[in-house]
Amino acid sequence: MNKIIIVAIISLTLTSNAQTNKSKSMINHKKEAVSERKSVVYQVFTRLFGNKNMNNKPWGTIEENGVGKFNDFTDKALQEIKKLGVTHIWYTGVPHHALVNDYTAIGISNDDPEVVKGRAGSPYAVKDYYNVNPDLAVNPSKRLEEFEALIIRTHKNGLKVIIDIVPNHIARKYEGKTNPKGVRDFGADDDTSVEYKRDNNFYYIPGQHFQVPTSDTYKPLNGEKNPMIDGTFDENPAKWTGNGSRLAKPDSNDWYETVKINYGIRPDGSKDFPELPAGFDKKSYKEHFAFWKDKDVPSSWKKFRDIALYWTAKGVDGFRYDMAEMVPYEFWSYMNSAIKMKNPNAFLIAEVYNPKEYRNYINLGKMDYLYDKVALYDKLKDVIKGKCLPDGISDIQHDVADIEHHMLHFLDNHDEQRLASPEFAGTPEKGKPLMVVSATISTSPTMVYFGQEVGEAGNENAGFGTHSRTSIFDYIGVPNHQRWMNGGKFDGGQLSQSEKDLRDFYKRLLSFTITSPALMGEFSEIQAENRKATSGYDPGIYSFVRWSEIQKLVIVSNFSWVTTSNFDLVIPAVIIKKWQLKDGNYLLRDKLYGKSSITLTVTNGEGKSAMTVNPSESFIYELQKPLAKTKK
């Protein structure tokens, strides 16, 4: 693939025996029913999506750098997103979070810049869960109505709506200005004289005032004068910080803009609530709901359940849960089962990074999908950066075979370095084989981040945010995406030819995935067999097969960006037998671009196909009818 990855060949012989042994059990027989087609989630950072301003001044104000609105998601924009092969839109940053802008005229208090990250604020420091970010509305006093109209408009265009819920932490200054009748704000009824009480919403540091963190390298608003920047923030007693810091003066690297929610976990880590009985990992959400119905649970559980049901009632189809593993899975059982009772098809995504806890959050927490970052994402990133061979992808699929449907695949999101950035793939074209493998290797949903499909590299130094990640803290533009947006026409009119070609690739790939029955069927790696027996099977090649009763696929990707590979791909006898192919010749036709066909020759129960795969190229070959009469 490059000079670095050639070195990785040395390790191949050391692991080949283990890989060969594992390959014998790499056929994934799913034990559970899954949906009839794959899903594709399109994540948009809502305040950036419709922003036409290209000023991009570091630390620019909303007036200088602009901001997108709910109304920018026009019918045309939504239709173009749907045509990309998308089924769900995750509108990131919708709940009202702390920010540095003056909305006192409509009754919203100003936020202290010393506990706000950036100028536009972190979407994960929510200030009011029963309303939405006023920056996103043409008329901030009607902001909720404008978002409700967007929900309706999104549904009208055949797409489902996902928004964030962040149960682990909220903004240091939480103020519910439009709470439904009877809803009390977080902490309103807390006993602040003690560090912990089960029904307190927060953890406290009695007798100590909160102190604003200090740093030699960071100043709020980049040192700009502001009447609220005075080195103090009124919080007495101080609360634990969102990432769990128990210091009255958290470190500047802590999540100091947030406070941690108490879910009935005592400071010593023990649980102060009912636990699920043995065997509940096998029970349905209805049985989980019935279990909690007569249980006394902490106040925070009820508050977040009610928030989720509030948005469900407004037509939101699902939620993405931030840092879900920092909250006990018993709470997730309680809340997710309540959501599913209202909407059995709710689409629930959790950010979880501890593989040892995956099955607890899926089976006990009743999550639909978890981020597949620590395994597949990290492996693909290492492969394209030349740190390892792609062979380990097979091991990952083996390790998650029982939960593969629940592992959401992505290569780009608001937290990660952009796929096209120099810090990741380097170019959007080098990201293509990663995207093919990520989108086709399992039955799980695929997620793309807006701008990924036109090669956005996140080069802007926006202020609090740094380059390689599109800033979630600042008012900024997204140049490649803005060229596709073309002043609100959403027709790609300003894209270069290479950017148009890239978007066409994503459209072809994603549209295929949501219609392919084989991608909801079985999986087997054929990598080990080909690595062992196939001449010319270069280090950057990775291959596997997917199939259902009515469709058989052979998928081959070349992660090298310099080497063209010529080889006879082997389809092992075990696959030929499962596909019930007799000896003879069969046509394999590419489904990605539809311009390539090759012949699969089956001899003595083993298949071979002569292939040429160019740098960064992938093929999704579908088995066609026999080319000639097969032997009996």
XYZ file of C-alpha atoms in Angstrom:
632
model
C 0.000 0.000 0.000
C 2.895 2.331 0.874
C 6.287 1.918 2.480
C 4.818 1.595 5.957
C 2.310 -1.102 5.189
C 4.836 -3.249 3.340
C 6.588 -3.608 6.685
C 3.365 -5.031 8.062
C 3.760 -8.070 5.824
C 6.334 -9.367 8.272
C 3.598 -9.828 10.840
C 1.430 -11.767 8.410
C 3.294 -15.047 8.774
C 3.156 -14.761 12.545
C -0.617 -14.483 12.564
C -1.608 -16.503 9.516
C -2.241 -19.710 11.459
C -4.516 -17.928 13.930
C -6.335 -16.164 11.103
C -6.763 -19.427 9.203
C -8.200 -21.114 12.269
C -10.560 -18.227 12.860
C -11.635 -18.212 9.216
C -13.197 -21.639 9.695
C -15.814 -20.053 11.904
C -16.154 -16.770 10.026
C -19.486 -17.565 8.405
C -21.976 -15.526 10.352
C -25.280 -17.291 10.931
C -27.500 -14.600 12.392
C -29.592 -15.766 15.315
C -32.029 -12.876 15.351
C -34.436 -11.244 12.980
C -33.283 -7.926 11.570
C -35.016 -5.241 9.565
C -35.758 -5.879 5.915
C -33.178 -3.416 4.642
C -30.133 -1.557 5.827
C -30.511 1.949 7.180
C -28.353 4.971 6.364
C -28.067 7.840 8.839
C -27.061 11.265 7.524
C -25.649 13.339 10.349
C -25.913 17.096 9.882
C -24.550 19.708 12.222
C -27.729 21.733 12.066
C -26.317 25.233 12.567
C -23.693 24.684 9.847
C -25.715 22.892 7.171
C -27.490 25.904 5.648
C -24.868 28.563 6.364
C -23.979 30.337 3.093
C -21.449 32.733 4.657
C -17.882 31.937 3.563
C -16.087 34.508 5.712
C -14.674 31.907 8.126
C -13.047 34.361 10.515
C -11.487 32.592 13.528
C -13.698 33.257 16.562
C -16.123 35.080 14.252
C -19.473 36.212 15.617
C -22.795 35.018 14.273
C -22.998 38.282 12.315
C -19.503 37.848 10.860
C -19.563 34.137 9.993
C -23.279 33.407 9.712
C -25.382 30.485 10.900
C -27.735 27.975 9.314
C -31.424 27.741 10.151
C -34.072 25.049 10.367
C -35.690 26.637 7.318
C -32.586 25.936 5.217
C -33.691 22.304 5.115
C -36.041 22.909 2.218
C -37.980 20.234 0.376
C -35.286 20.357 -2.314
C -32.479 19.890 0.233
C -34.263 16.995 1.898
C -35.028 15.321 -1.418
C -31.379 15.517 -2.451
C -30.341 13.999 0.870
C -32.863 11.203 0.411
C -31.621 10.551 -3.139
C -28.164 10.001 -1.682
C -29.533 6.763 -0.215
C -30.410 8.132 3.225
C -33.191 6.833 5.479
C -32.645 8.877 8.680
C -31.358 12.402 9.410
C -29.621 13.061 12.696
C -30.099 16.766 13.346
C -27.142 17.395 15.674
C -27.266 20.275 18.136
C -31.030 20.880 18.230
C -31.784 21.067 21.992
C -31.153 24.543 23.423
C -27.559 24.593 24.652
C -25.432 27.273 26.269
C -24.005 29.837 23.809
C -22.621 33.375 23.711
C -25.397 35.401 22.124
C -27.953 37.796 23.567
C -31.524 36.496 23.581
C -32.666 38.336 26.697
C -35.354 40.061 24.617
C -37.239 36.753 24.472
C -36.611 35.835 28.098
C -33.457 33.728 27.751
C -30.634 34.562 30.162
C -27.123 35.187 28.869
C -24.524 32.478 29.349
C -21.160 33.206 30.954
C -18.420 32.738 28.307
C -16.196 31.266 31.015
C -18.402 28.152 31.079
C -19.111 28.002 27.339
C -16.746 26.362 24.877
C -16.255 28.532 21.824
C -18.737 31.242 20.917
C -21.541 29.154 19.455
C -21.282 26.671 22.337
C -21.098 22.923 22.690
C -24.267 21.051 21.643
C -23.593 18.749 24.598
C -24.061 21.434 27.237
C -27.858 21.502 27.059
C -29.508 24.449 28.805
C -33.186 23.673 28.181
C -34.393 20.224 27.093
C -37.929 21.360 26.330
C -36.918 23.851 23.659
C -34.432 24.265 20.829
C -31.383 26.367 19.996
C -32.585 29.926 19.243
C -29.691 30.424 16.792
C -31.406 27.966 14.450
C -34.658 29.882 14.093
C -35.497 32.729 11.740
C -37.728 34.000 14.555
C -36.137 32.879 17.853
C -39.366 33.429 19.776
C -40.974 30.835 17.468
C -38.005 28.466 17.498
C -39.950 25.423 18.687
C -42.619 25.912 16.030
C -39.918 26.159 13.342
C -38.394 22.858 14.456
C -41.806 21.187 14.609
C -42.316 22.305 11.005
C -38.957 20.733 10.108
C -40.036 17.421 11.634
C -43.171 17.480 9.478
C -41.189 18.525 6.385
C -38.615 15.766 6.930
C -41.327 13.128 7.243
C -43.077 14.463 4.156
C -39.882 13.847 2.224
C -39.682 10.239 3.350
C -36.992 10.573 6.013
C -36.899 9.824 9.748
C -35.756 12.327 12.404
C -33.080 11.706 15.068
C -31.955 14.251 17.690
C -29.495 14.188 20.592
C -30.182 13.403 24.218
C -27.219 13.805 26.580
C -28.167 12.089 29.844
C -24.728 12.143 31.485
C -24.415 15.912 31.838
C -26.106 19.264 31.243
C -24.997 22.899 31.074
C -23.772 24.485 34.300
C -26.588 27.017 33.996
C -29.697 24.987 33.180
C -32.937 26.964 32.827
C -36.134 25.412 31.560
C -38.039 28.412 30.245
C -40.835 26.474 28.533
C -41.246 23.407 30.720
C -44.540 21.539 30.394
C -46.881 21.870 33.335
C -45.573 20.104 36.418
C -41.973 19.713 35.137
C -39.336 20.887 37.601
C -35.845 21.880 36.478
C -32.865 19.676 37.189
C -31.667 20.319 40.726
C -34.700 22.377 41.732
C -35.524 20.008 44.599
C -31.995 18.886 45.519
C -30.582 18.843 49.047
C -27.374 20.770 48.370
C -25.960 20.236 51.859
C -24.738 16.735 51.025
C -22.486 15.291 48.342
C -24.961 12.581 47.421
C -28.585 11.704 47.898
C -30.361 9.254 45.613
C -32.995 11.700 44.374
C -30.653 14.654 43.992
C -30.110 15.369 40.303
C -26.503 16.464 40.875
C -23.474 15.590 43.000
C -22.277 18.455 45.226
C -19.068 19.654 46.868
C -20.575 21.106 50.065
C -18.951 24.231 51.470
C -17.050 25.100 48.273
C -17.818 27.596 45.518
C -17.235 26.631 41.905
C -14.052 28.175 40.510
C -13.570 28.920 36.831
C -10.754 26.822 35.350
C -7.663 28.688 34.198
C -5.252 27.932 31.403
C -2.049 29.368 29.975
C -3.155 28.540 26.444
C -6.886 29.323 26.387
C -8.904 32.424 27.131
C -12.705 32.664 26.791
C -13.677 34.274 23.486
C -9.955 34.358 22.648
C -9.407 37.215 25.100
C -12.183 39.451 23.786
C -13.684 41.791 26.371
C -17.083 40.787 27.683
C -18.872 42.101 30.794
C -19.464 38.544 32.014
C -15.786 37.550 31.833
C -14.661 38.386 35.358
C -13.064 35.177 36.596
C -16.156 34.049 38.490
C -19.263 31.954 37.935
C -21.969 31.799 40.580
C -22.333 28.165 41.639
C -22.493 27.472 45.352
C -21.979 24.778 46.349
C -19.910 23.566 43.433
C -21.133 20.519 41.513
C -19.220 17.603 40.059
C -18.153 18.327 36.492
C -19.645 16.372 33.560
C -16.688 14.037 33.071
C -16.751 13.114 36.759
C -14.221 15.596 38.146
C -14.925 16.154 41.865
C -12.866 19.345 42.056
C -14.465 22.712 42.802
C -11.989 24.097 40.249
C -11.923 21.621 37.385
C -9.022 21.422 34.964
C -9.303 23.356 31.710
C -9.292 19.994 29.880
C -12.292 18.750 31.874
C -15.852 19.138 30.625
C -16.033 22.240 32.804
C -18.997 23.699 30.910
C -21.199 20.858 32.173
C -22.286 19.199 35.424
C -22.707 15.472 35.947
C -26.169 13.990 36.444
C -26.730 11.639 39.399
C -28.475 8.378 38.430
C -28.357 6.780 41.845
C -24.723 5.726 41.612
C -23.170 6.426 45.014
C -19.766 8.170 45.123
C -18.166 4.805 45.894
C -19.625 3.380 42.653
C -22.326 1.190 44.200
C -25.889 1.212 42.880
C -28.768 2.781 44.792
C -31.653 1.465 42.667
C -33.265 -1.865 41.689
C -31.178 -4.071 39.416
C -32.422 -6.216 36.557
C -32.909 -9.890 37.492
C -30.793 -12.613 35.899
C -31.953 -13.541 32.436
C -33.249 -10.100 31.470
C -30.687 -9.919 28.687
C -32.969 -12.334 26.841
C -36.216 -10.451 27.486
C -38.084 -8.022 25.234
C -38.493 -4.293 25.757
C -42.096 -4.973 26.770
C -40.909 -7.211 29.593
C -38.360 -4.584 30.623
C -41.083 -1.949 30.668
C -43.283 -4.176 32.836
C -40.392 -4.738 35.272
C -39.892 -1.016 35.889
C -43.571 -0.145 36.069
C -43.875 -0.581 39.841
C -40.272 0.262 40.802
C -39.112 3.325 42.726
C -36.342 4.902 40.648
C -34.163 8.027 41.071
C -35.566 11.427 40.115
C -33.131 11.879 37.212
C -34.441 8.701 35.549
C -37.951 10.104 35.453
C -36.788 13.502 34.184
C -34.919 12.087 31.205
C -37.651 9.562 30.399
C -40.153 12.418 30.275
C -37.826 14.446 28.015
C -37.525 11.542 25.571
C -41.280 10.959 25.534
C -41.904 14.701 25.017
C -39.869 14.647 21.789
C -41.277 11.281 20.741
C -44.756 12.770 20.983
C -43.625 15.586 18.680
C -42.697 13.089 15.992
C -38.989 12.561 16.634
C -38.213 9.030 15.435
C -35.099 8.307 17.443
C -32.249 9.562 19.573
C -28.475 9.551 19.595
C -27.237 9.234 23.179
C -23.985 10.989 24.019
C -21.456 9.087 26.204
C -24.045 6.456 27.073
C -21.627 4.207 28.951
C -21.228 6.880 31.653
C -24.836 6.160 32.631
C -25.906 2.761 34.107
C -27.548 0.335 31.689
C -30.432 -0.170 34.131
C -31.476 3.419 33.400
C -31.321 2.731 29.677
C -33.560 -0.308 30.151
C -36.016 1.958 31.979
C -36.001 4.790 29.420
C -35.596 2.859 26.178
C -38.386 0.421 27.019
C -40.664 3.396 27.722
C -39.758 4.936 24.344
C -40.343 1.643 22.532
C -43.768 1.297 24.138
C -44.697 4.589 22.456
C -42.838 3.923 19.214
C -41.678 0.317 18.650
C -39.682 1.499 15.624
C -37.730 4.168 17.497
C -34.110 4.311 16.293
C -31.797 4.446 19.317
C -28.046 5.020 18.866
C -25.553 5.035 21.737
C -21.994 6.329 21.942
C -20.232 3.473 23.778
C -16.490 2.820 23.514
C -15.910 -0.108 25.874
C -16.226 -3.418 23.967
C -16.611 -5.332 27.235
C -19.864 -3.466 27.849
C -21.356 -3.708 24.340
C -23.659 -6.619 25.103
C -24.862 -5.089 28.365
C -25.971 -1.905 26.622
C -27.576 -3.827 23.759
C -29.222 -6.681 25.655
C -29.866 -5.088 29.048
C -29.975 -1.415 28.060
C -32.177 -2.164 25.027
C -30.056 -0.051 22.672
C -30.585 -0.577 18.974
C -27.125 0.494 17.817
C -23.699 1.272 19.274
C -20.768 3.056 17.643
C -18.390 0.546 16.045
C -15.425 2.839 16.596
C -12.990 0.982 18.817
C -12.969 -1.972 16.437
C -13.863 -1.367 12.781
C -13.395 2.419 12.536
C -10.011 2.350 14.265
C -8.870 -0.619 12.153
C -9.848 1.030 8.861
C -8.073 4.217 9.895
C -4.914 2.285 10.726
C -5.070 0.428 7.415
C -5.343 3.551 5.274
C -2.580 5.249 7.270
C -0.325 2.281 6.497
C -0.040 0.994 10.050
C -1.396 -2.514 9.423
C -2.838 -4.901 6.872
C -6.610 -5.125 6.339
C -6.671 -8.816 7.355
C -7.653 -7.961 10.939
C -11.042 -6.766 9.695
C -12.040 -10.441 9.566
C -11.204 -10.897 13.244
C -13.364 -7.919 14.138
C -16.363 -9.366 12.325
C -15.823 -12.686 14.068
C -15.651 -11.041 17.488
C -18.975 -9.209 17.054
C -20.769 -11.904 15.048
C -23.580 -12.194 17.611
C -24.186 -8.422 17.762
C -23.001 -7.278 14.323
C -26.395 -5.856 13.409
C -26.187 -3.486 16.374
C -22.759 -2.010 15.537
C -23.291 1.287 13.698
C -20.581 1.882 11.080
C -19.127 5.290 10.239
C -15.940 6.912 8.967
C -16.790 10.531 9.722
C -18.712 12.337 12.446
C -18.535 15.543 14.474
C -16.083 14.081 17.022
C -13.598 12.530 14.607
C -11.057 13.813 12.140
C -12.701 14.176 8.761
C -12.166 11.239 6.413
C -10.620 13.417 3.691
C -8.293 15.280 6.085
C -4.501 14.782 5.952
C -4.765 13.358 9.465
C -6.974 10.490 8.203
C -7.174 9.214 4.601
C -5.469 12.253 3.095
C -7.818 12.489 0.113
C -11.494 11.601 -0.333
C -10.559 9.123 -3.064
C -8.395 7.138 -0.641
C -11.453 6.927 1.602
C -13.529 5.126 -1.039
C -12.476 1.520 -0.291
C -12.930 2.174 3.425
C -16.450 3.359 2.735
C -17.303 0.299 0.628
C -16.132 -2.093 3.329
C -17.781 -0.110 6.137
C -21.120 0.060 4.316
C -21.323 -3.520 3.056
C -19.605 -5.817 5.543
C -22.542 -6.221 7.949
C -26.289 -5.779 8.357
C -25.764 -2.750 10.598
C -26.694 0.820 9.669
C -24.191 3.122 7.987
C -23.679 6.737 9.022
C -22.193 9.552 6.940
C -21.450 13.097 8.098
C -22.619 15.989 5.948
C -19.869 17.103 3.571
C -18.206 13.667 3.647
C -19.828 12.844 0.322
C -18.156 15.869 -1.345
C -14.742 15.462 0.290
C -14.898 18.020 3.105
C -11.508 17.993 4.878
C -12.225 20.308 7.837
C -9.310 22.643 7.130
C -10.714 25.675 8.949
C -9.254 26.930 12.228
C -12.554 28.211 13.524
C -11.648 29.301 17.040
C -12.139 26.884 19.909
C -12.278 24.068 17.391
C -9.162 23.065 15.454
C -8.603 21.962 11.870
C -9.242 18.379 10.693
C -12.570 18.389 12.557
C -15.408 20.632 11.445
C -15.895 22.800 14.520
C -18.898 22.091 16.739
C -18.129 25.089 18.966
C -17.919 27.977 16.497
C -19.835 29.860 13.825
C -18.134 28.675 10.654
C -18.723 27.617 7.068
C -18.141 24.194 5.518
C -16.580 24.991 2.114
C -17.083 21.762 0.142
C -20.623 21.411 1.433
C -21.311 25.062 0.610
C -20.270 24.431 -2.984
C -22.796 21.604 -3.171
C -25.418 23.808 -1.502
C -24.824 26.418 -4.224
C -26.515 29.329 -2.525
C -29.531 27.286 -1.479
C -30.155 25.528 -4.800
C -28.798 22.221 -3.426
C -27.746 21.107 -6.889
C -23.965 20.823 -6.643
C -23.583 23.710 -9.046
C -20.260 24.900 -7.615
C -18.636 21.495 -7.137
C -15.514 20.513 -9.046
C -15.756 17.487 -11.314
C -13.888 15.325 -8.800
C -16.315 16.390 -6.070
C -19.277 15.574 -8.306
C -17.764 12.181 -9.051
C -17.263 11.546 -5.329
C -20.873 12.390 -4.508
C -21.977 10.102 -7.332
C -19.904 7.302 -5.742
C -21.605 7.809 -2.371
C -25.018 7.965 -4.018
C -24.420 4.709 -5.896
C -22.995 2.916 -2.867
C -25.549 4.019 -0.264
C -28.516 3.567 -2.592
C -27.358 0.020 -3.299
C -26.964 -0.826 0.381
C -30.526 0.085 1.331
C -32.002 -2.144 -1.381
C -29.687 -5.180 -1.308
C -31.182 -8.323 0.276
C -27.722 -9.940 0.477
C -26.487 -7.170 2.785
C -29.167 -8.238 5.254
C -28.078 -11.858 4.885
C -24.965 -13.896 5.619
C -21.302 -12.886 5.754
C -18.084 -14.798 5.287
C -14.569 -13.539 4.906
C -12.558 -15.082 2.087
C -9.461 -13.092 3.000
C -7.446 -15.812 4.732
C -7.897 -18.295 1.881
C -6.856 -15.749 -0.736
C -3.947 -14.389 1.282
C -2.629 -17.948 1.639
C -3.222 -19.306 -1.844
C -3.572 -16.453 -4.344
C -0.615 -15.140 -6.335
C -0.726 -11.382 -6.878
C -3.110 -10.822 -3.984
C -1.345 -7.665 -2.808
C -1.192 -6.412 0.804
C -3.856 -3.760 0.247
C -6.563 -6.156 -0.982
C -9.472 -7.213 1.219
C -12.352 -9.461 0.112
C -15.486 -11.062 1.512
C -18.853 -12.434 0.397
C -22.428 -11.613 1.386
C -25.522 -13.567 0.442
C -29.211 -14.247 0.886
C -31.490 -16.742 -0.826
C -32.004 -14.396 -3.777
C -28.712 -12.514 -4.068
C -25.009 -13.445 -3.855
C -22.265 -10.796 -3.672
C -18.479 -10.851 -3.927
C -16.918 -7.635 -2.584
C -13.291 -6.728 -3.222
C -11.498 -3.515 -2.220
C -7.982 -2.245 -2.810
C -6.752 -0.077 0.060
C -3.518 0.687 -1.784
C -3.411 4.055 -3.512
C -0.389 3.136 -5.675
C -0.637 -0.562 -6.610
C -2.815 -2.136 -9.301
C -3.433 -5.779 -8.383
C -3.951 -8.641 -10.831
C -4.939 -12.013 -9.374
C -7.326 -14.951 -9.545
C -9.737 -14.460 -6.661
C -10.630 -17.729 -4.921
C -14.167 -18.411 -3.733
C -13.628 -21.278 -1.258
C -15.432 -24.567 -1.619
C -17.446 -24.001 1.563
C -19.025 -20.905 -0.042
C -19.612 -22.594 -3.398
C -21.412 -25.377 -1.538
C -23.581 -22.954 0.412
C -24.429 -21.119 -2.784
C -25.272 -24.489 -4.394
C -23.183 -23.787 -7.492
C -22.323 -26.606 -9.850
C -19.115 -26.709 -11.866
C -19.214 -24.279 -14.775
C -18.978 -20.592 -15.643
C -21.016 -17.792 -14.037
C -21.231 -14.091 -14.724
C -20.324 -11.651 -11.937
C -21.608 -8.151 -12.653
C -20.492 -5.066 -10.712
C -23.357 -3.299 -8.921
C -21.448 -0.164 -7.932
C -20.992 1.318 -11.413
C -22.499 -1.432 -13.572
C -19.719 -1.209 -16.156
C -17.689 -4.269 -15.252
C -18.341 -7.993 -15.543
C -16.038 -10.944 -14.883
C -16.403 -14.708 -15.017
C -16.530 -16.988 -12.004
C -15.317 -20.451 -12.979
C -16.254 -23.277 -10.634
C -14.060 -26.363 -10.961
C -14.220 -29.327 -8.598
C -16.374 -27.269 -6.240
C -14.001 -24.269 -5.958
C -14.475 -20.912 -7.663
C -11.958 -18.586 -9.291
C -12.266 -15.207 -11.014
C -9.522 -13.279 -12.781
C -9.497 -9.741 -11.422
C -7.756 -6.418 -11.944
C -8.267 -3.909 -9.143
C -6.823 -0.413 -9.493
C -5.616 1.747 -6.570
C -8.449 2.759 -4.205
C -10.914 0.783 -6.336
C -13.707 -1.484 -5.124
C -16.095 -3.901 -6.809
C -19.431 -5.219 -5.592
C -19.991 -8.195 -7.866
C -23.404 -9.852 -8.021
C -23.693 -13.468 -9.147
C -25.735 -13.807 -12.329
C -27.091 -16.809 -14.206
C -24.634 -19.413 -15.534
C -22.822 -18.462 -18.719
C -22.861 -22.034 -19.934
C -24.612 -25.243 -19.072
C -23.226 -26.584 -15.818
C -22.014 -30.127 -15.334
C -24.433 -32.594 -13.795
